[in-house]
Short mmCIF file of C-alpha atoms in Angstrom, two decimals:
data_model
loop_
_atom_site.label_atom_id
_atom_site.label_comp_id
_atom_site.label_asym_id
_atom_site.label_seq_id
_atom_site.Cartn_x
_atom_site.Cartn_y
_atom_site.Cartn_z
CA UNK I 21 0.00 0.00 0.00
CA UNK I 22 2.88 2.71 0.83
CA UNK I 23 4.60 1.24 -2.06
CA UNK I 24 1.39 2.09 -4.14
CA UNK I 25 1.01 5.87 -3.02
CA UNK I 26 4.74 6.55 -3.43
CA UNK I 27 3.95 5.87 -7.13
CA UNK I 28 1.37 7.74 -7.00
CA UNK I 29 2.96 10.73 -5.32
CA UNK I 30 5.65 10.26 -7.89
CA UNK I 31 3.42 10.27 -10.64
CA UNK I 32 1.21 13.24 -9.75
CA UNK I 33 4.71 15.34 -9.33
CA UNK I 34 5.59 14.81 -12.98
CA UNK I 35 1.94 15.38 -14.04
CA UNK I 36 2.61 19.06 -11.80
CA UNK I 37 5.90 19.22 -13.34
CA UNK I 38 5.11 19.23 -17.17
CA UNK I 39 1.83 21.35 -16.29
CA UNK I 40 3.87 23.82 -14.61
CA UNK I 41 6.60 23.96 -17.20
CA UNK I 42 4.27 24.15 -20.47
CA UNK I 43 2.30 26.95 -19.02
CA UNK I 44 5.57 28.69 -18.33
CA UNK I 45 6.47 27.75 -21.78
CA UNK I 46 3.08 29.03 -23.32
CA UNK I 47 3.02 32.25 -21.43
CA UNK I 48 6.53 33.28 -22.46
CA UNK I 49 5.85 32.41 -26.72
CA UNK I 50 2.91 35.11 -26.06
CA UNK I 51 4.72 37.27 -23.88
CA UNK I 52 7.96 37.23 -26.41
CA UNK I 53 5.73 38.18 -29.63
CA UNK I 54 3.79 40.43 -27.69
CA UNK I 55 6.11 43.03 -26.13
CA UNK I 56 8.10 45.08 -28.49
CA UNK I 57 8.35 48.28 -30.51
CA UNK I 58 4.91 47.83 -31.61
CA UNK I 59 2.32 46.29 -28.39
CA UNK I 60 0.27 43.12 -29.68
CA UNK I 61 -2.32 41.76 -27.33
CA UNK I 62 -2.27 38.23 -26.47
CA UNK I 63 -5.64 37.35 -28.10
CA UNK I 64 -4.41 39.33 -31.18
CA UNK I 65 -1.24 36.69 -31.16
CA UNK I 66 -3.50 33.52 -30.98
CA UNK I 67 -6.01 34.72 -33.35
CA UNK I 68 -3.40 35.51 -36.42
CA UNK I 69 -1.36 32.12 -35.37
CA UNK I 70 -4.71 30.19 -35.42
CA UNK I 71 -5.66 31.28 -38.29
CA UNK I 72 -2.39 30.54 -39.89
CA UNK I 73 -2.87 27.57 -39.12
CA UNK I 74 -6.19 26.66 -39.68
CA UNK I 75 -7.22 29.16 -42.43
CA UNK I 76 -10.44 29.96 -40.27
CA UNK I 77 -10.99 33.92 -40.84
CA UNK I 78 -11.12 34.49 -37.03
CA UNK I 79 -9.32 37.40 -37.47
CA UNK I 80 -10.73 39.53 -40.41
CA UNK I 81 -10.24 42.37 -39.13
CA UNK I 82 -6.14 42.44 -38.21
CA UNK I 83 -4.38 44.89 -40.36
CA UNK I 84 -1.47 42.79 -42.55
CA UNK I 85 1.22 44.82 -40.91
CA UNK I 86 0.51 43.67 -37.63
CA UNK I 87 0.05 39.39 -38.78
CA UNK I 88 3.60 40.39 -40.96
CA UNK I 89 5.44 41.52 -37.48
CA UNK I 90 3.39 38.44 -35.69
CA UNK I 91 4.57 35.41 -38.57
CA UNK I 92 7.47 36.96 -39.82
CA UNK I 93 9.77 39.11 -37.41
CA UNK I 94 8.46 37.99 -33.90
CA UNK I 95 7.49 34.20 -34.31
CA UNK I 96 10.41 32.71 -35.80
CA UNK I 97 12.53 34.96 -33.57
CA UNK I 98 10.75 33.34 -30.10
CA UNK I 99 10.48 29.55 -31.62
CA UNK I 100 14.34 29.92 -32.59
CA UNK I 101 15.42 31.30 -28.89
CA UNK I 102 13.14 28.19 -27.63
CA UNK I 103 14.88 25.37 -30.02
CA UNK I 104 18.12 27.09 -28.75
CA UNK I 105 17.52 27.27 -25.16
CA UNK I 106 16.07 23.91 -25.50
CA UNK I 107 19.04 22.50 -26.93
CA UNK I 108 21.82 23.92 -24.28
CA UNK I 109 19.27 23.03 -21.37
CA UNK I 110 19.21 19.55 -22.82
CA UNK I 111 23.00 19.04 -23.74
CA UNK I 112 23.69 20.34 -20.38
CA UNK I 113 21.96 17.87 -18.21
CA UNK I 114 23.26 15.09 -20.30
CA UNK I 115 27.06 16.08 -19.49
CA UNK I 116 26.60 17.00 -15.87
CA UNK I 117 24.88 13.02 -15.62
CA UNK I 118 27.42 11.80 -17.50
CA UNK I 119 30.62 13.41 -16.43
CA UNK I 120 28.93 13.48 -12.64
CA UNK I 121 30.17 17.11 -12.70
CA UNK I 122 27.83 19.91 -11.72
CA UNK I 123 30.29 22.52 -13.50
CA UNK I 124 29.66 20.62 -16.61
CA UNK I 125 27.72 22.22 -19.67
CA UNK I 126 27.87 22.57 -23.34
CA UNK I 127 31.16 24.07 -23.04
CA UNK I 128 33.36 21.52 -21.14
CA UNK I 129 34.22 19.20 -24.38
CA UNK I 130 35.04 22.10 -26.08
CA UNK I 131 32.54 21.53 -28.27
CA UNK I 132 31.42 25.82 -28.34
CA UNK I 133 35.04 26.45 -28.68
CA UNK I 134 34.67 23.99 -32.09
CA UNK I 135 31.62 25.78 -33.49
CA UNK I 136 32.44 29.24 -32.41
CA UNK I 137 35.93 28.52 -34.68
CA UNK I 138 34.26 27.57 -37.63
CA UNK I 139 31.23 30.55 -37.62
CA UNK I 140 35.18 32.88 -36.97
CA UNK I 141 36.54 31.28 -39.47
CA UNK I 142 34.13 32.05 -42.05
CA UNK I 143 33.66 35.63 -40.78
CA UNK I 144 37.58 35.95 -40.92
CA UNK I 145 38.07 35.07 -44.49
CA UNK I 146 34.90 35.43 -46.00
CA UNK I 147 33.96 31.97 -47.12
CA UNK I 148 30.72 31.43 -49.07
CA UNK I 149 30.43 27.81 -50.20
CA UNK I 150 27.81 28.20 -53.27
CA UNK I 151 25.16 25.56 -52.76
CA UNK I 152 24.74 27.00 -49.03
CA UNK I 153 24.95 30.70 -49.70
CA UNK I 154 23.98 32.69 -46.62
CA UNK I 155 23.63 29.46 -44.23
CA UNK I 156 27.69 28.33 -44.52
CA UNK I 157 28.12 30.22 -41.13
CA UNK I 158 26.05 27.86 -39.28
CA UNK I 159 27.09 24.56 -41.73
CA UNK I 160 30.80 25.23 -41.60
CA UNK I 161 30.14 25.78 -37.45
CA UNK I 162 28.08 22.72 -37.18
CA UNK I 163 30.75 20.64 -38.71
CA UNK I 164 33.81 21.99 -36.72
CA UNK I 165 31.71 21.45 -33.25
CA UNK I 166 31.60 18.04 -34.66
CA UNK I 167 34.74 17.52 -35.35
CA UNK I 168 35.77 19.16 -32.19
CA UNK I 169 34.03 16.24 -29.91
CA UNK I 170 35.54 13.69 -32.04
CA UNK I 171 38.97 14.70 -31.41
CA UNK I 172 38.31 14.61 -28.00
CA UNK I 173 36.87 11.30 -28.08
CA UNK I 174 39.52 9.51 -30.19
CA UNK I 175 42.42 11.87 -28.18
CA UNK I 176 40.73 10.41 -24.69
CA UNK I 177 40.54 6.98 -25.98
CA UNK I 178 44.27 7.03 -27.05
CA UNK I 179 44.87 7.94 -23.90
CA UNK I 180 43.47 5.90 -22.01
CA UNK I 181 41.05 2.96 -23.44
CA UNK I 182 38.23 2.66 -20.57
CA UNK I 183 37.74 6.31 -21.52
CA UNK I 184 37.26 7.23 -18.01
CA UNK I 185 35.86 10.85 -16.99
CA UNK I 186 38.43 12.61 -15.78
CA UNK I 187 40.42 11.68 -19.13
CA UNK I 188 37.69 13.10 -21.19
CA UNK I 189 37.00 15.79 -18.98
CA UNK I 190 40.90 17.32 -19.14
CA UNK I 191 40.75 16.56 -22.91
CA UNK I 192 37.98 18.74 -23.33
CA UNK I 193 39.56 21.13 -21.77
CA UNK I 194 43.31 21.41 -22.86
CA UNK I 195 41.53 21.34 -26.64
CA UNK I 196 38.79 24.16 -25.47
CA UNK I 197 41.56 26.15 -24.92
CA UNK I 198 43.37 25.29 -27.55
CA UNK I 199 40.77 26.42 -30.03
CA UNK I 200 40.41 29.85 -27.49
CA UNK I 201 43.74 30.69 -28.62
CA UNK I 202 43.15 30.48 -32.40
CA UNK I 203 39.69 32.52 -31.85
CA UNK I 204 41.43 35.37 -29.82
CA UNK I 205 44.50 34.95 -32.58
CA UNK I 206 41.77 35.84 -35.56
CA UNK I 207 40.27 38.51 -33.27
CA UNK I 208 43.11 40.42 -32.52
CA UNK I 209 44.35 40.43 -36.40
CA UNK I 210 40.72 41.57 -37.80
CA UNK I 211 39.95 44.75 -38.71
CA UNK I 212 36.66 45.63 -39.80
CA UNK I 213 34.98 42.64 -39.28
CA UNK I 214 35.79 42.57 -35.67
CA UNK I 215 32.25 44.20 -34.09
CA UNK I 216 30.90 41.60 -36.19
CA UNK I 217 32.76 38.38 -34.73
CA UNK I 218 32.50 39.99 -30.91
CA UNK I 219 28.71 40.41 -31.58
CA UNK I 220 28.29 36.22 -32.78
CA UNK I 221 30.82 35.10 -30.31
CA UNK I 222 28.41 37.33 -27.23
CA UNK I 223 24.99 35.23 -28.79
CA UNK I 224 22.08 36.47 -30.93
CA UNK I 225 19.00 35.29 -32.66
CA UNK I 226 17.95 38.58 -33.97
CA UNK I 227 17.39 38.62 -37.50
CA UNK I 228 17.72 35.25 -38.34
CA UNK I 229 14.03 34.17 -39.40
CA UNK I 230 12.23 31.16 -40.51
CA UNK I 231 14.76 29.84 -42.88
CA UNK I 232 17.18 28.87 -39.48
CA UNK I 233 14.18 27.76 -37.48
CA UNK I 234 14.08 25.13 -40.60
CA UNK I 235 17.74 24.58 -40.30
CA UNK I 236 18.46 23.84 -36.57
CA UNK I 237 14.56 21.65 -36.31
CA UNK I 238 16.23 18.35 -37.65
CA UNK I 239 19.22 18.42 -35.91
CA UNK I 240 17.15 19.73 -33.00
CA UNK I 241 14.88 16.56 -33.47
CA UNK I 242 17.53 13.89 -34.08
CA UNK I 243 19.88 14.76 -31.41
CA UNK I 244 16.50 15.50 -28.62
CA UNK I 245 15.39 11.10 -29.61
CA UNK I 246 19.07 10.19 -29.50
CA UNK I 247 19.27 11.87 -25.93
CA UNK I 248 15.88 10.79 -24.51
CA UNK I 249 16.45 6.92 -25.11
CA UNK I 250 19.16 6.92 -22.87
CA UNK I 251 17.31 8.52 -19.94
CA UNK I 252 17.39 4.90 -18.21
CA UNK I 253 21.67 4.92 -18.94
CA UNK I 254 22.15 8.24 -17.93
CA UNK I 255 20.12 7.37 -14.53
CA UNK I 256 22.95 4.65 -14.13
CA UNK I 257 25.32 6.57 -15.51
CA UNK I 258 25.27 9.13 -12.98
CA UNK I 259 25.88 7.13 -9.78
CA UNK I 260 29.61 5.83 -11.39
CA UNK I 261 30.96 3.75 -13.82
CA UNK I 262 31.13 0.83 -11.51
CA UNK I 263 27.48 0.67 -10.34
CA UNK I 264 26.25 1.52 -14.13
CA UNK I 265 28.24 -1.84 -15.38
CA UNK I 266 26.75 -3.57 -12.48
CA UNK I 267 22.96 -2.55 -13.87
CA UNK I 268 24.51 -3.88 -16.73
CA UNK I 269 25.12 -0.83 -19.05
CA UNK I 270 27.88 -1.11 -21.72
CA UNK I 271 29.31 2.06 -20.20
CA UNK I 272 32.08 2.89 -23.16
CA UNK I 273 29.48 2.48 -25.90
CA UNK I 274 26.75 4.53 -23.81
CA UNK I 275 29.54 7.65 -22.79
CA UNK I 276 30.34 7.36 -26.61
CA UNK I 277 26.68 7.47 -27.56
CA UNK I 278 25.98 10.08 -25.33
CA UNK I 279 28.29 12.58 -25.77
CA UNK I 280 28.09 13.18 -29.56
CA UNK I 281 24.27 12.92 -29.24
CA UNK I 282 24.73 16.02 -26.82
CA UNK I 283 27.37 17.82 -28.31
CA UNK I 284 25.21 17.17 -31.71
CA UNK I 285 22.70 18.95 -30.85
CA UNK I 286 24.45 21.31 -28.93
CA UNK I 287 26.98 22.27 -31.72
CA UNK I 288 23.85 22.81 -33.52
CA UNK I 289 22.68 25.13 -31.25
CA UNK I 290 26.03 27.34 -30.97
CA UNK I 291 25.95 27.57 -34.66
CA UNK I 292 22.47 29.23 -34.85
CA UNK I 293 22.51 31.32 -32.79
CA UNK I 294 26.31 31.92 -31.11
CA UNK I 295 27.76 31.37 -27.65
CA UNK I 296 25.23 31.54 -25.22
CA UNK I 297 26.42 30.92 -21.96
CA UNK I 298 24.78 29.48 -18.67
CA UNK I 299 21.87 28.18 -20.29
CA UNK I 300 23.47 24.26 -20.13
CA UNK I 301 24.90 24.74 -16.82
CA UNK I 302 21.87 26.52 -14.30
CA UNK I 303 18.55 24.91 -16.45
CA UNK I 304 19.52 21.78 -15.59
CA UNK I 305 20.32 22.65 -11.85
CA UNK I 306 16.77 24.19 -11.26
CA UNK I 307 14.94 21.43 -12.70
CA UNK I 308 16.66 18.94 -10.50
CA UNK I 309 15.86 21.41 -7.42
CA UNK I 310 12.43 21.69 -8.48
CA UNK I 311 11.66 18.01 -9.72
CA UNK I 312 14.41 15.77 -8.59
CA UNK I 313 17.31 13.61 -10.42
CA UNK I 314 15.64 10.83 -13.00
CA UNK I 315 16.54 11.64 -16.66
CA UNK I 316 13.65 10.35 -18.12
CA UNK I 317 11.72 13.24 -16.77
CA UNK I 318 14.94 15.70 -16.10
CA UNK I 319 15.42 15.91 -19.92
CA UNK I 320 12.41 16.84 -21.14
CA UNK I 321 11.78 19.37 -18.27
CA UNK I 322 14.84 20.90 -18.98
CA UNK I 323 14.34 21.39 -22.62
CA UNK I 324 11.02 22.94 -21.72
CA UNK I 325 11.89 25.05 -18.83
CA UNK I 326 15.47 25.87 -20.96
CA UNK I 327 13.16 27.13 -23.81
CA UNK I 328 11.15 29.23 -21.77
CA UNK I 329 14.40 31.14 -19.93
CA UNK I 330 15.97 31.89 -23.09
CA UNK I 331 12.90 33.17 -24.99
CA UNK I 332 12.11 35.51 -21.65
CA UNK I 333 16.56 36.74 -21.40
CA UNK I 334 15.63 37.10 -25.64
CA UNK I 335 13.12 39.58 -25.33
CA UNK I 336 15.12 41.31 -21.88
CA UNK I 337 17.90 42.15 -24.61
CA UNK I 338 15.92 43.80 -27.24
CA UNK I 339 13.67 45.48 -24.64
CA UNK I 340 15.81 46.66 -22.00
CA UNK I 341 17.68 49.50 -23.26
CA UNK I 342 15.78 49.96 -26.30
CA UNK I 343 15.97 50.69 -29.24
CA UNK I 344 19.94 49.72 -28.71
CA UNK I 345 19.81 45.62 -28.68
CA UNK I 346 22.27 43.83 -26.02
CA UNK I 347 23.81 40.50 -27.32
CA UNK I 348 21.79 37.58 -25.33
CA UNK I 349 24.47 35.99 -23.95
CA UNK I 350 25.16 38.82 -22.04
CA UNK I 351 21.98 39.01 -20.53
CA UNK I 352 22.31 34.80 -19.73
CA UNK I 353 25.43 35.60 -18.13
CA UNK I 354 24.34 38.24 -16.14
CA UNK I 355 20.92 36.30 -14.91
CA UNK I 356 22.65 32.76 -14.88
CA UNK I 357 25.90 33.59 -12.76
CA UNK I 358 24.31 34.24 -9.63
CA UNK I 359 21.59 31.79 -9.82
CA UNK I 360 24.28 29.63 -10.32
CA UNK I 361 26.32 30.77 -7.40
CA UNK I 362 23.22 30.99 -5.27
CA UNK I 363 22.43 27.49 -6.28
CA UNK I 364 26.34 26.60 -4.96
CA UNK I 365 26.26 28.60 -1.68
CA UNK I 366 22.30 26.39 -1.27
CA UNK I 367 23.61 23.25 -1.52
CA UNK I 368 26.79 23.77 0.21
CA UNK I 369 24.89 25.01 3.19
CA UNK I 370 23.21 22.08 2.68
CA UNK I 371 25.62 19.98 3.32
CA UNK I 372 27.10 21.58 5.93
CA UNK I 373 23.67 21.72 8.13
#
């Protein structure tokens, strides 16, 4: 019988956990596409989107200008900073399970270091492959985060074959730095293209529109399955190698699996939209706070509540001082370093009591 309403308990917590999350979710779409330059009412927003959708006529009488700045300025602007903040949230939990490091986010593998080199790169010298056109920043950046976490998994498995943590932990790092030093190198020889590698390297989705919404989705869908079947692994994962073997987890294959599923989909995410920082690192933190440790339900939270945050620190940088627009990592930075320290001091007092 206790048994039976422990389950229960446990089940009516997730039901209040993706209720909670969904409505934050909802309210900050509407609130994104409602507050700008020009006011929109929230039952303006839902009657132009449902009618785009659904070709109804509920909204006759909504001048063009105002569905134009709803479907093709504000929209894709708000479901981009979602797929983004989604993305980080969600590559973030999977490394702090994995690596059993709470310091652990997007960034540790190196993996923003790889992207943000390529998207430099291209800036730097101007490259336009043809059959991309306007979208090789983001290809050329997707493929160098890639590359980036494969170095690091065939440098830590040189190393050392179990491919323990702490190998591919420092390998992350030395080559994260590494890569620094080439992006401050390119930096300090530019010239007039400098303003415009500082502002991709601080994090942006302004001006970016449907056609990357289209471009991140897939890898935004591939690398969100690839992650969510190994909620179970990542459960084991995160109490130590040892005890995950003993539950019978092929732990090399799973690490392996995991990380370039996460740094997949985080790359991705760099390459849209820059280096937005703190996103992978505090999401994940406040979900467990909120809702507890087990993956299965950690990811999806995360992606949910990590879409929400970066959507609401999305429309704090083009509202706060405008019209001037702040670069969004900024604003993460300045919102997610002392939550995270506050989150620190919490548990640490925790501990201590």
């Amino acid at each position: 019988m206790r048994k039976q309403f422990i389950r229960m308990s446990t089940k009516n917590k997730h039901v209040v956990a993706y209720t909670a999350t969904a409505c934050f979710l909802i309210f900050s779409v509407f609130l994104g596409i409602s507050i700008g330059t020009f006011h929109i009412t929230f039952k303006d927003i839902f009657q132009i989107i449902f009618n785009q959708l659904f070709h109804t006529g509920l909204a006759p009488d909504i001048d063009e200008s105002m569905k134009s700045i709803v479907l093709d300025i504000r929209l894709p602007r708000v479901v981009l900073a979602g797929l983004v903040g989604a993305s980080l949230a969600m590559a973030g939990a999977c490394y702090q399970g994995l690596l059993q490091n709470p310091l652990a986010d997007p960034y540790t593998l190196g993996v923003s270091s790889g992207s943000s080199l390529g998207a430099v790169l291209v800036l730097f010298f101007g490259i336009q492959i043809p059959f991309f056109g306007s979208f090789t920043l983001p290809v050329v950046s997707i493929f160098t985060g890639f590359l980036t976490i494969l170095a690091v998994i065939l440098f830590a498995n040189f190393i050392e074959k179990t491919m323990r943590i702490e190998t591919i932990v420092l390998t992350g790092i030395i080559l994260s730095s590494f890569l620094s030093a080439f992006i401050s190198l390119m930096i300090a020889l530019t010239g007039e293209e400098l303003r415009q590698i500082v502002n991709w390297l601080l994090g942006s989705v302004a001006m970016r529109g449907w056609g990357y919404v289209l471009m991140l989705l897939p890898f935004f869908l591939i690398g969100s399955i690839l992650i969510f079947v190994n909620g179970t692994e990542l459960n084991a994962l995160s109490f130590g190698e040892e005890k995950a073997k003993q539950l019978g987890v092929h732990v090399k294959r799973r690490k392996l699996f995991i990380l370039a599923s996460s740094s997949f989909l985080a790359g991705a995410a760099v390459a849209i939209s820059g280096t937005i920082g703190f996103v992978g690192l505090v999401i994940p933190h406040v979900n467990r706070l909120l809702w507890g440790n087990d993956y299965r339900h950690l990811l999806p939270l995360s992606a949910i509540f990590g879409a929400a945050f970066l959507i609401l620190a999305d429309l704090v940088s083009r509202t706060i001082v405008s019209p001037t627009e702040l670069p969004i990592g900024v604003i993460t930075a300045l919102i997610g370093a002392p939550s995270f320290a506050f989150i620190l001091m919490k548990q640490r007092m925790e501990r201590r009591g």
